XYZ file of C-alpha atoms in Angstrom:
771
model
C 112.545 96.180 17.378
C 113.773 94.374 20.614
C 111.652 92.771 23.373
C 112.522 95.518 25.587
C 111.058 98.069 23.502
C 108.109 95.810 22.882
C 107.370 95.414 26.570
C 107.389 99.405 27.223
C 104.615 100.447 25.102
C 101.849 99.037 27.584
C 103.498 100.274 30.486
C 103.312 103.880 29.089
C 99.666 103.131 28.168
C 98.708 102.300 31.427
C 100.319 105.429 33.095
C 98.227 107.602 30.607
C 94.939 105.471 31.140
C 95.552 106.351 34.929
C 96.456 109.870 34.550
C 93.258 110.394 32.344
C 91.132 108.392 34.960
C 92.151 110.825 37.810
C 91.680 113.945 35.740
C 88.302 112.573 34.769
C 87.404 111.834 38.318
C 88.682 114.893 40.031
C 87.436 117.258 37.277
C 84.175 115.649 37.560
C 84.104 116.221 41.216
C 85.510 119.676 40.863
C 82.743 120.302 38.475
C 80.127 119.092 40.931
C 81.684 121.060 43.745
C 81.826 124.135 41.495
C 77.978 123.401 40.258
C 76.851 123.449 43.949
C 79.180 126.566 44.578
C 77.396 128.251 41.735
C 73.865 127.073 43.247
C 75.025 128.596 46.431
C 76.161 131.782 45.070
C 72.783 132.412 43.176
C 74.148 131.864 39.600
C 71.193 129.463 38.771
C 68.551 131.899 40.640
C 68.354 133.950 43.993
C 68.878 131.874 47.257
C 67.389 132.707 50.374
C 69.409 135.013 52.609
C 70.388 134.166 56.246
C 67.355 136.398 57.310
C 65.055 134.633 55.006
C 66.408 131.296 56.503
C 65.659 132.520 59.845
C 62.278 133.820 59.155
C 60.993 131.945 55.923
C 58.184 133.758 54.063
C 54.762 132.069 54.822
C 51.302 132.856 54.747
C 49.777 132.062 58.024
C 45.916 132.008 58.390
C 44.262 134.855 60.817
C 42.221 132.703 63.793
C 39.122 133.747 65.073
C 38.910 132.120 68.313
C 35.783 131.897 70.503
C 35.086 132.907 73.957
C 34.904 129.032 74.615
C 38.139 128.507 73.012
C 37.036 127.093 69.607
C 38.499 128.378 66.315
C 35.308 129.611 64.737
C 36.764 130.706 61.208
C 40.061 132.150 59.681
C 41.078 134.705 57.134
C 43.756 133.208 54.906
C 45.264 132.854 51.316
C 46.501 129.382 52.471
C 44.180 127.967 54.968
C 47.221 127.302 57.636
C 47.433 127.537 61.125
C 50.979 126.651 62.576
C 51.520 124.009 65.498
C 54.149 123.810 67.680
C 56.392 120.298 68.080
C 54.910 119.472 71.595
C 51.299 119.468 69.788
C 52.537 116.641 67.487
C 51.798 113.222 68.815
C 54.766 110.958 68.750
C 53.529 108.399 66.413
C 52.730 111.176 63.770
C 56.469 112.073 63.773
C 57.399 108.263 63.860
C 55.273 107.483 61.063
C 56.695 110.521 59.015
C 60.046 109.706 59.361
C 59.449 105.709 58.807
C 58.136 106.512 55.340
C 59.799 109.674 54.114
C 63.283 109.753 55.769
C 64.353 106.692 57.625
C 67.772 108.408 58.184
C 66.501 111.681 59.260
C 68.468 111.825 62.528
C 71.574 110.649 60.850
C 72.020 113.039 58.200
C 72.775 116.910 57.929
C 70.132 117.502 55.201
C 71.388 115.077 52.245
C 71.063 111.410 52.562
C 74.032 109.998 50.711
C 73.079 106.280 51.028
C 69.453 107.126 49.930
C 70.876 109.509 46.928
C 73.299 106.461 45.873
C 70.424 104.135 45.844
C 68.346 106.269 43.737
C 71.147 107.002 41.222
C 72.196 103.210 40.806
C 68.500 102.232 40.382
C 67.517 105.106 38.159
C 64.650 105.909 40.676
C 63.008 102.576 40.564
C 63.548 102.118 44.301
C 61.942 105.241 45.519
C 63.443 108.958 45.562
C 66.293 110.116 47.848
C 64.780 113.445 48.948
C 65.109 114.168 52.812
C 62.337 115.771 54.854
C 64.874 118.839 55.010
C 65.256 118.735 50.908
C 61.438 118.580 50.791
C 61.156 121.588 53.146
C 63.422 123.399 51.072
C 61.172 123.022 48.313
C 57.852 123.781 50.108
C 59.581 126.973 51.439
C 61.538 128.275 48.526
C 60.392 127.138 44.887
C 57.459 124.835 45.027
C 56.793 122.088 42.351
C 59.846 121.065 40.120
C 60.143 122.280 36.802
C 59.448 119.970 33.870
C 62.576 121.016 32.031
C 65.214 118.800 32.713
C 68.085 121.212 32.939
C 65.943 123.440 35.426
C 64.866 120.618 37.509
C 68.671 119.723 37.876
C 69.485 123.385 39.288
C 66.342 123.351 41.552
C 67.773 119.957 42.778
C 71.035 121.417 43.523
C 69.448 124.218 45.217
C 67.415 122.313 47.132
C 70.476 120.312 48.567
C 72.081 123.505 49.571
C 69.150 125.002 50.854
C 68.670 121.713 53.102
C 72.122 121.892 54.259
C 71.676 125.385 55.434
C 68.289 124.658 57.103
C 70.014 121.874 58.927
C 72.468 124.273 60.227
C 69.897 126.737 61.124
C 67.344 124.757 62.860
C 66.727 121.702 65.356
C 65.678 118.463 63.882
C 62.425 119.053 66.016
C 61.764 122.643 64.110
C 62.405 121.048 60.619
C 59.976 118.344 61.259
C 57.356 121.156 62.643
C 58.107 123.573 59.949
C 57.604 120.711 57.309
C 54.262 119.539 58.545
C 52.885 123.023 59.071
C 53.920 124.063 55.400
C 52.532 120.725 53.503
C 49.483 121.054 51.290
C 46.869 118.346 52.013
C 44.719 119.507 49.496
C 40.837 120.523 49.962
C 41.924 123.909 51.055
C 43.941 122.277 54.232
C 47.350 123.484 54.188
C 49.520 122.386 57.146
C 48.647 119.519 59.547
C 46.451 121.546 61.762
C 44.028 122.542 59.063
C 44.073 119.056 57.614
C 43.132 117.257 60.836
C 40.167 119.748 61.602
C 38.885 119.637 57.834
C 39.333 115.861 57.415
C 38.447 114.602 60.974
C 37.175 117.590 63.130
C 39.930 117.199 65.552
C 43.323 118.676 66.597
C 46.632 116.948 65.660
C 47.192 116.048 69.207
C 44.198 114.050 69.402
C 45.173 111.794 66.393
C 45.076 107.874 66.456
C 48.040 105.941 65.119
C 45.687 104.836 61.940
C 44.888 108.417 61.325
C 48.514 110.010 61.568
C 49.323 107.367 59.206
C 46.885 108.289 56.713
C 48.132 111.921 56.812
C 51.509 110.842 56.383
C 50.449 108.649 53.572
C 48.957 111.630 51.634
C 52.098 113.760 51.694
C 53.443 111.623 48.703
C 51.028 113.030 46.296
C 48.005 114.822 48.298
C 46.133 115.396 45.009
C 46.404 111.669 44.219
C 46.081 110.263 47.767
C 42.986 112.347 48.289
C 40.660 110.613 51.000
C 37.493 112.244 49.894
C 37.886 111.168 46.338
C 39.979 107.885 46.517
C 39.218 106.480 50.106
C 40.106 102.936 49.191
C 43.665 104.001 47.680
C 44.191 106.406 50.546
C 43.788 103.348 52.892
C 45.887 101.055 50.998
C 48.455 104.057 51.200
C 48.065 104.368 55.097
C 48.670 100.419 55.510
C 52.020 101.082 53.554
C 52.870 103.559 56.277
C 51.803 101.337 59.136
C 54.210 98.663 57.463
C 57.154 100.966 57.494
C 56.304 101.689 61.073
C 56.600 98.021 61.687
C 59.852 97.849 59.904
C 61.599 100.819 61.785
C 60.522 99.144 65.171
C 57.716 101.731 65.947
C 54.837 99.149 65.949
C 54.573 95.340 66.230
C 53.154 93.363 63.422
C 50.051 92.469 65.278
C 49.530 96.202 66.078
C 49.876 96.960 62.423
C 47.702 94.077 61.350
C 44.901 95.371 63.552
C 45.242 99.075 62.327
C 45.426 98.193 58.971
C 41.883 96.175 59.208
C 40.320 99.570 60.411
C 38.275 101.170 57.936
C 39.063 105.055 56.879
C 36.747 107.194 58.941
C 36.460 111.002 57.875
C 34.518 113.581 59.269
C 34.889 115.865 56.274
C 34.091 119.577 57.088
C 35.442 121.910 54.439
C 36.182 125.550 55.369
C 35.254 128.416 53.333
C 34.384 131.862 53.968
C 30.851 131.490 53.045
C 30.090 128.270 55.050
C 30.641 127.251 58.936
C 29.444 128.863 62.087
C 29.023 132.454 62.433
C 29.672 133.399 58.770
C 27.660 136.933 58.985
C 29.686 137.794 61.894
C 32.836 136.831 60.439
C 32.323 138.916 57.371
C 31.250 141.901 59.675
C 34.799 141.323 61.584
C 36.552 141.106 58.364
C 35.353 144.727 57.551
C 36.547 146.000 61.137
C 39.833 144.317 60.886
C 40.357 145.866 57.720
C 39.917 149.272 59.322
C 41.957 148.188 62.340
C 45.058 147.379 60.589
C 45.171 150.915 58.866
C 44.736 152.364 62.478
C 47.305 150.148 64.079
C 50.416 149.731 62.015
C 53.483 147.515 62.999
C 56.437 149.004 64.676
C 58.306 149.529 61.100
C 55.313 151.541 59.807
C 54.001 148.688 57.339
C 50.309 147.098 57.777
C 49.461 144.096 59.140
C 48.010 141.489 56.577
C 44.992 139.529 57.863
C 45.515 137.172 55.460
C 49.191 136.151 55.817
C 50.498 137.403 59.303
C 48.630 134.783 61.514
C 47.194 137.164 64.091
C 44.762 135.445 66.569
C 41.630 137.477 67.286
C 39.870 136.482 70.292
C 36.165 137.332 69.952
C 33.245 137.569 72.557
C 31.210 135.235 70.709
C 30.345 131.765 72.326
C 30.478 129.027 69.831
C 27.732 127.018 71.826
C 25.447 129.891 71.737
C 26.053 130.761 68.214
C 25.184 127.252 67.161
C 21.606 127.479 69.314
C 21.014 131.085 67.685
C 21.616 129.497 64.011
C 19.540 126.457 64.931
C 16.862 128.424 66.352
C 16.839 130.825 63.447
C 16.700 127.609 61.000
C 13.953 125.974 62.900
C 11.672 128.689 63.078
C 12.199 130.430 59.596
C 11.894 127.281 58.010
C 8.663 126.271 59.203
C 7.242 129.806 59.076
C 8.323 129.876 55.419
C 6.086 127.095 54.638
C 3.091 129.323 55.639
C 4.355 132.281 53.548
C 4.492 130.009 50.407
C 1.222 128.781 51.074
C -0.443 132.513 51.597
C 1.189 133.614 48.364
C -0.351 131.138 46.024
C -3.420 133.533 45.598
C -1.498 136.479 45.414
C -1.014 137.851 41.646
C 1.810 140.021 42.457
C 3.393 137.542 44.835
C 5.327 138.074 47.188
C 4.411 141.914 47.077
C 1.093 143.561 48.386
C -0.503 147.029 47.675
C 2.090 148.201 45.332
C 1.938 148.781 41.732
C 3.361 147.270 38.645
C 5.822 150.090 37.981
C 6.749 149.839 41.830
C 7.273 145.823 41.380
C 9.322 146.422 38.171
C 11.465 149.204 40.189
C 12.156 146.423 42.942
C 13.381 143.825 40.301
C 15.440 146.280 38.288
C 17.037 147.371 41.550
C 17.799 143.535 42.196
C 19.047 142.949 38.716
C 21.702 145.932 38.831
C 23.138 144.867 42.215
C 23.746 141.283 40.858
C 26.768 139.759 39.863
C 25.627 138.915 36.389
C 24.974 142.536 35.675
C 28.308 143.709 37.073
C 29.883 141.154 34.750
C 28.044 141.741 31.676
C 28.319 145.610 32.148
C 32.367 145.015 32.461
C 32.373 143.339 29.230
C 30.838 146.376 27.340
C 26.995 144.802 27.012
C 24.366 147.618 26.608
C 21.704 147.928 29.419
C 18.962 146.463 26.842
C 21.245 143.597 26.291
C 21.867 142.759 30.102
C 18.035 143.255 30.634
C 17.088 140.678 28.130
C 19.869 138.054 29.330
C 17.789 138.293 32.484
C 14.704 136.907 30.739
C 16.667 133.816 29.152
C 16.272 130.461 30.852
C 19.565 129.097 32.276
C 20.928 126.330 34.681
C 21.380 127.353 38.140
C 21.311 126.280 41.793
C 18.981 127.825 43.959
C 18.529 127.863 47.733
C 15.716 126.136 49.379
C 15.141 124.978 53.168
C 15.431 121.078 51.648
C 18.819 122.080 50.478
C 20.027 123.629 47.323
C 17.888 122.760 44.271
C 19.411 122.236 40.369
C 16.950 123.952 38.178
C 16.303 125.921 34.860
C 14.754 129.405 35.192
C 15.420 132.835 34.026
C 17.606 135.181 36.386
C 14.476 137.363 36.698
C 12.467 134.522 37.846
C 14.804 133.565 40.243
C 14.960 137.262 41.846
C 11.016 136.806 42.429
C 11.489 133.495 43.587
C 14.279 134.700 46.447
C 12.146 138.176 47.422
C 9.519 135.150 48.856
C 12.281 134.073 51.532
C 11.869 135.457 55.074
C 14.960 136.775 56.602
C 16.013 136.915 60.057
C 18.451 139.068 62.360
C 19.583 137.574 66.195
C 21.854 139.075 68.404
C 22.584 138.042 71.886
C 24.606 140.113 74.381
C 25.855 140.033 78.101
C 24.103 143.166 79.697
C 26.848 143.985 82.165
C 29.775 143.356 80.068
C 28.422 144.092 76.698
C 30.042 141.114 75.085
C 28.046 139.641 72.193
C 27.486 136.165 72.414
C 25.574 135.087 69.413
C 25.416 137.013 66.147
C 22.868 135.585 63.325
C 22.667 137.954 60.375
C 20.603 136.066 58.156
C 19.074 132.433 56.949
C 22.079 131.602 54.820
C 25.215 133.509 53.922
C 26.084 131.758 50.714
C 22.756 132.852 48.952
C 21.885 135.982 51.340
C 24.717 138.045 52.139
C 23.151 141.034 53.782
C 23.667 141.252 57.413
C 20.349 141.968 59.358
C 22.299 142.480 62.594
C 25.088 145.077 61.746
C 23.803 146.638 58.541
C 19.856 146.099 58.280
C 18.133 149.096 59.954
C 14.215 148.149 60.021
C 11.007 149.885 61.385
C 10.961 148.701 65.175
C 7.305 149.073 65.747
C 6.145 148.845 69.424
C 9.667 147.656 70.663
C 10.315 151.598 70.599
C 7.760 152.182 73.293
C 9.646 151.546 76.531
C 11.862 154.392 75.292
C 8.921 156.482 75.692
C 8.014 155.087 79.015
C 11.487 155.453 80.354
C 11.491 159.132 79.338
C 8.004 159.827 81.160
C 9.324 157.882 84.125
C 12.345 159.676 84.501
C 11.078 163.010 83.683
C 7.380 162.929 85.194
C 8.319 160.889 88.111
C 5.616 158.239 87.277
C 5.681 154.425 88.249
C 4.427 151.447 86.307
C 1.674 151.317 88.962
C 0.339 154.881 88.212
C -3.092 154.728 86.186
C -3.985 156.178 82.961
C -6.933 156.524 80.905
C -6.932 154.880 77.477
C -9.442 156.896 75.640
C -9.377 158.783 72.128
C -6.608 161.175 71.648
C -5.628 163.685 69.192
C -2.300 165.906 68.955
C -3.490 169.170 67.449
C -1.782 170.369 64.150
C 1.184 172.743 64.954
C 2.151 170.898 68.213
C 5.904 169.803 68.125
C 5.632 170.747 64.355
C 3.248 168.424 63.013
C 1.597 169.693 59.875
C -1.706 168.036 60.743
C -3.882 166.604 63.527
C -2.436 163.359 64.874
C -5.027 160.405 65.978
C -3.426 157.470 66.740
C -5.749 154.187 66.937
C -5.190 151.050 68.988
C -4.588 147.966 67.009
C -8.011 146.651 68.001
C -9.807 150.043 67.408
C -11.107 150.073 70.709
C -10.565 151.843 74.375
C -10.170 150.356 77.688
C -10.411 153.148 80.171
C -8.393 153.329 83.030
C -5.222 151.042 83.378
C -1.901 151.221 84.978
C 1.168 151.897 82.775
C 2.450 148.295 83.240
C -0.956 147.107 81.786
C -0.747 149.510 78.694
C 2.720 148.617 77.854
C 1.757 144.765 78.044
C -1.190 145.379 75.704
C 0.993 147.680 73.737
C -2.071 150.406 73.744
C -0.885 153.232 71.235
C -3.071 156.076 72.907
C -1.386 155.858 76.229
C 2.198 155.934 74.298
C 0.928 159.062 72.253
C -0.414 160.516 75.597
C 3.065 160.030 77.446
C 4.862 161.513 74.030
C 2.547 164.392 74.183
C 3.811 165.211 77.734
C 7.469 164.612 77.580
C 7.740 165.686 73.675
C 9.711 164.137 71.090
C 13.199 165.707 71.478
C 13.469 164.305 74.915
C 12.516 160.695 73.576
C 15.210 161.195 71.078
C 17.704 162.305 73.630
C 17.025 159.375 75.603
C 17.731 157.015 72.508
C 21.058 158.620 71.942
C 22.007 158.013 75.409
C 21.087 154.517 75.007
C 23.460 154.306 72.085
C 21.270 154.520 69.172
C 23.213 156.208 66.270
C 20.715 155.648 63.357
C 18.722 158.791 62.406
C 15.425 159.465 64.222
C 13.110 161.905 63.254
C 12.096 164.157 66.059
C 8.463 163.780 65.423
C 5.719 162.349 67.812
C 5.113 159.604 65.334
C 8.134 157.750 66.695
C 6.130 156.603 70.037
C 4.638 154.061 67.935
C 7.814 152.859 66.193
C 7.909 154.879 63.118
C 11.812 154.565 62.986
C 14.465 152.268 61.437
C 17.148 150.934 63.669
C 19.198 147.957 63.710
C 19.148 144.792 65.739
C 22.449 145.666 67.317
C 21.165 148.978 68.328
C 17.946 147.642 69.992
C 19.958 145.032 71.994
C 22.335 147.328 73.359
C 19.662 149.986 74.156
C 17.488 147.238 75.978
C 20.529 145.821 78.086
C 20.807 149.214 79.701
C 17.682 148.676 81.359
C 18.947 145.060 82.707
C 22.167 146.729 83.473
C 20.727 149.046 86.124
C 20.904 152.077 83.697
C 24.579 151.924 82.562
C 24.696 151.708 78.842
C 27.624 149.544 77.696
C 28.732 149.691 73.805
C 28.464 146.369 72.530
C 32.037 144.324 72.129
C 32.905 141.725 69.748
C 36.573 141.717 69.798
C 38.256 141.133 73.306
C 42.044 140.776 72.294
C 44.081 140.762 69.451
C 47.818 138.757 69.088
C 50.307 138.614 66.537
C 51.657 135.266 65.550
C 54.270 135.067 68.311
C 51.328 135.932 71.054
C 52.219 139.379 71.256
C 49.205 141.364 72.344
C 48.430 144.218 69.826
C 44.873 145.240 71.403
C 42.925 144.776 74.412
C 39.161 145.786 74.407
C 38.290 148.446 76.974
C 34.597 148.839 77.877
C 32.855 152.049 77.096
C 30.191 152.803 79.283
C 27.565 155.636 80.113
C 25.204 156.030 83.218
C 21.926 156.890 81.390
C 19.281 156.549 84.271
C 19.230 155.898 87.911
C 18.922 152.284 89.033
C 15.349 152.607 90.084
C 14.200 154.087 86.727
C 15.993 151.145 84.885
C 14.308 148.698 87.305
C 11.038 150.232 86.706
C 11.125 149.583 82.944
C 12.302 145.983 83.649
C 9.214 145.585 85.828
C 7.013 147.059 82.868
C 8.346 144.965 80.433
C 7.829 141.664 82.605
C 4.480 142.615 82.487
C 4.597 141.986 78.714
C 5.638 138.487 79.265
C 3.163 137.850 82.241
C -0.296 138.967 80.291
C 0.901 140.796 77.197
C 1.832 139.615 73.516
C 5.034 137.751 75.088
C 2.627 135.753 77.287
C 3.064 132.481 74.776
C 6.455 131.992 76.402
C 4.633 130.755 79.553
C 1.702 129.382 78.272
C 0.764 125.688 77.210
C -2.540 126.144 75.556
C -2.591 127.050 71.801
C -4.686 128.732 69.338
C -5.149 129.961 65.881
C -1.626 129.814 63.855
C 0.113 128.148 66.575
C 1.355 125.610 64.259
C 3.901 128.224 63.120
C 4.745 129.128 66.646
C 7.639 126.748 66.071
C 8.842 124.999 69.815
C 5.896 126.047 71.647
C 5.162 125.571 74.385
C 8.197 126.803 75.755
C 7.234 126.646 79.495
C 9.368 129.416 80.892
C 8.804 130.175 84.408
C 11.368 132.493 85.288
C 11.256 136.447 85.097
C 11.481 137.509 81.309
C 11.507 141.012 80.490
C 10.701 141.521 76.884
C 8.777 143.514 74.299
C 7.262 142.396 71.038
C 6.921 144.863 67.960
C 5.147 144.899 64.528
C 5.205 147.413 61.803
C 1.723 148.520 60.534
C 1.796 146.370 57.074
C 3.420 143.202 59.064
C 6.711 143.875 57.053
C 8.708 143.670 60.367
C 8.281 141.504 63.524
C 10.433 142.122 66.460
C 11.128 140.561 69.887
C 13.565 141.895 72.495
C 13.704 139.633 75.543
C 16.011 139.888 78.596
C 16.999 137.574 81.653
C 19.470 139.250 84.313
C 22.589 138.666 82.489
C 21.655 138.156 78.844
C 19.725 140.562 76.264
C 18.832 139.170 73.156
C 17.029 140.759 70.019
C 15.076 139.094 67.165
C 13.779 140.563 63.858
C 12.228 138.709 60.992
C 10.863 139.905 57.711
C 11.705 139.793 54.066
C 14.212 141.932 52.309
C 11.690 144.087 50.838
C 9.171 145.757 52.789
C 6.233 145.092 50.144
C 6.954 141.377 50.581
C 4.926 140.291 54.006
C 2.142 138.536 55.565
C -1.199 139.916 54.744
C -2.682 139.091 58.417
C -1.180 140.017 61.673
C -1.770 136.565 62.883
C 1.396 135.482 61.176
C 3.108 138.891 60.606
C 3.120 140.014 64.096
C 6.383 139.939 66.500
C 4.764 137.335 68.593
C 4.661 134.972 65.617
C 7.489 135.959 63.364
C 10.448 136.617 66.133
C 9.458 135.519 69.339
C 9.882 131.748 68.741
C 13.412 132.349 67.882
C 14.051 133.740 71.146
C 12.136 131.109 72.993
C 13.938 128.223 70.953
C 17.331 130.011 71.369
C 17.079 130.428 75.134
C 15.557 126.947 75.738
C 18.597 125.273 74.171
C 20.844 127.900 76.143
C 19.047 126.667 79.502
C 19.498 122.995 78.617
C 23.283 123.570 78.231
C 24.607 123.319 81.941
C 27.943 124.522 80.911
C 26.694 128.036 80.139
C 24.761 128.955 83.438
C 22.519 131.365 81.851
C 20.345 132.965 84.820
C 17.045 131.993 85.602
C 16.905 134.311 88.709
C 14.939 137.425 89.252
C 16.518 140.997 88.151
C 18.408 142.567 90.886
C 16.200 145.139 92.884
C 18.026 148.479 93.812
C 18.426 149.126 97.686
C 15.636 151.629 98.839
C 13.722 151.566 95.786
C 11.852 154.897 95.264
C 9.557 153.941 92.587
C 6.383 151.826 93.176
C 6.722 148.699 90.926
C 4.556 145.886 92.754
C 1.082 146.797 91.562
C -0.702 143.785 93.163
C 0.189 144.803 96.720
C -1.917 147.681 98.344
C -0.368 151.074 98.259
C 0.170 151.430 101.920
C 2.216 148.093 102.136
C 4.450 149.767 99.286
C 7.218 151.449 101.644
C 10.689 152.622 101.379
C 13.297 153.601 103.844
C 15.250 156.592 103.683
C 18.738 157.062 104.913
C 17.451 157.984 108.604
C 15.546 154.571 108.693
C 12.207 156.270 108.466
C 9.622 155.261 105.963
C 8.008 156.780 103.206
C 4.831 155.953 101.334
C 5.118 155.354 97.778
C 1.529 156.353 96.532
C 0.099 155.386 93.191
C -1.158 158.348 90.948
C -3.925 158.591 88.628
C -3.083 160.699 85.294
C -5.829 161.887 82.919
C -3.977 163.008 79.746
């Protein structure tokens, strides 16, 4: 072989090498391109369509917004309420970009430099996912698979989706979508929920160090959880602040000052069973379930209150709601102490005057309505097995006014324990508009779900009497100043269909003789109310209550005059508000407006009203009810002296000096205590009692409405008056022009005159009725 031949072999080998290199190189990139094309075509799994990219599926919480602009609750699967880019502080955006994607404004979804760095360092110098890629993951497939091949295909899909997102949205929109979608754990999805839950503020109010904390959490929210690992989160926050210095958004000095600050949290978890207005929110949830069925979308589908991001603007005022809940807590926690004290000597505590069998029936009903019973029944357990399980001691956490108590007791004993607790219902409503401003359905929604405002109808006692007086004044043309004799009275058998003689007694078993109607109602004299009922008849009184918005069943019998009828707090408040609203009934309103997530109005409330009585009659009833707080059972709203049992009249003395119209009510065995109180622009009703009527105070001293319910009204109104931003009226009720009914019983009859339309004066005489 000559030298030429020897020199040709290496030359042929180099060409072959170069050819193979280019085949491999081009083949690799062709394979990569083909791989991404396959991902784009959906070979590795469905890819989002154009419409899905334009409108990515999301679970947006429905917000409940109070009359004063506060979010008081949400309905959600994910606790997420989106914000707009303009609501994000500049330093939050800068902190995010500095930490998660420094070249965010330079790339189109994929950061080539970052990817190359991640590949060459095998991930040791950090990942390469851009914010757009992270958003793609959040929107369309969530956490990555642990299977390597699946993870690679998911990553390819992320890249493709990220590029498409960049072509569909602006950089600002991508940042906003990312922060709205990110999960910050502890039931906080999206930056707005996160700032509210962890700090109790809106995103726009964040400080630089707070913004850095939330950005730091994004790396691994479950690990960087500020509630569980505050020291670790503080270190991570400081890393973010350092990144802001590196990117020129902070000076070194500013960063050091911020890094020295402690991590400050105002952790307020949000759940359906906690927070403000829990009973109202549950009532609203039931209302919305019906509303969405009756008001479908344009395409015929149904709104989803957990996903569609509706905004429900309610009439509740968060300040007044807070004051109502505080008033209930302050008084019932105090009164409960007395209840426990009095039950110590009761062998059948907390029940009175019922047999052993009746007690067992109450316990059995409670057992059968419990979650334990339902679960064991679903497991196929026999009734005997279930009953026996209620006798076995078990660990549990029970309610107390000092906080939950971890204890060991039988489920049966826990039922008896809970039967001891006094419950309450309170509703406050603007008399003229019908707007409900506060709704307190019970003492603690987590442990007692029954709503004593919207659900619970209880015996109203003497609070029913004004309906009888209103009927009499309207039909018999009486006035508050007319005299009537308090004397023994018997309605004979057969009258109005009664099956035996009816002889009502006064609470003090005595009679006072001649008195005015105003004095009679102030003293809640039963015989006088019975005589009025005898004159007008029960049918007329029932018709009056129907006109006043009462829908509960009312027996057409004379005994209803003394309150032998069960009504709800909401019915009583709406009915009484008619008197304050000059005889016009307004159906209570709790939802003002509903919008979709884009702000399109779906519903606007329209007031439903009815003229029930003349302005003069309504004003006459107001003057009658003012007498209750001037000299009757409601006088303790004004007095400063204290007598027996006043240690449980929480908040006394209240020292009200403004006109107040109201009425207390007490059922015969002290099971129910009521007070309905009115000032010109606000009607508020309160009921207090145990869930079971057999559980109650033994003596009227503590079981009367003036002790059980009135203090809640007094505490609530004092709190409202102390808040000058509310402007609740302290003035007099407006008197109708040309009033035709005598209402000022202190002035001589000759001085009580009214002008007719011709300018002449008509004497308004007082009348004495002996019936």
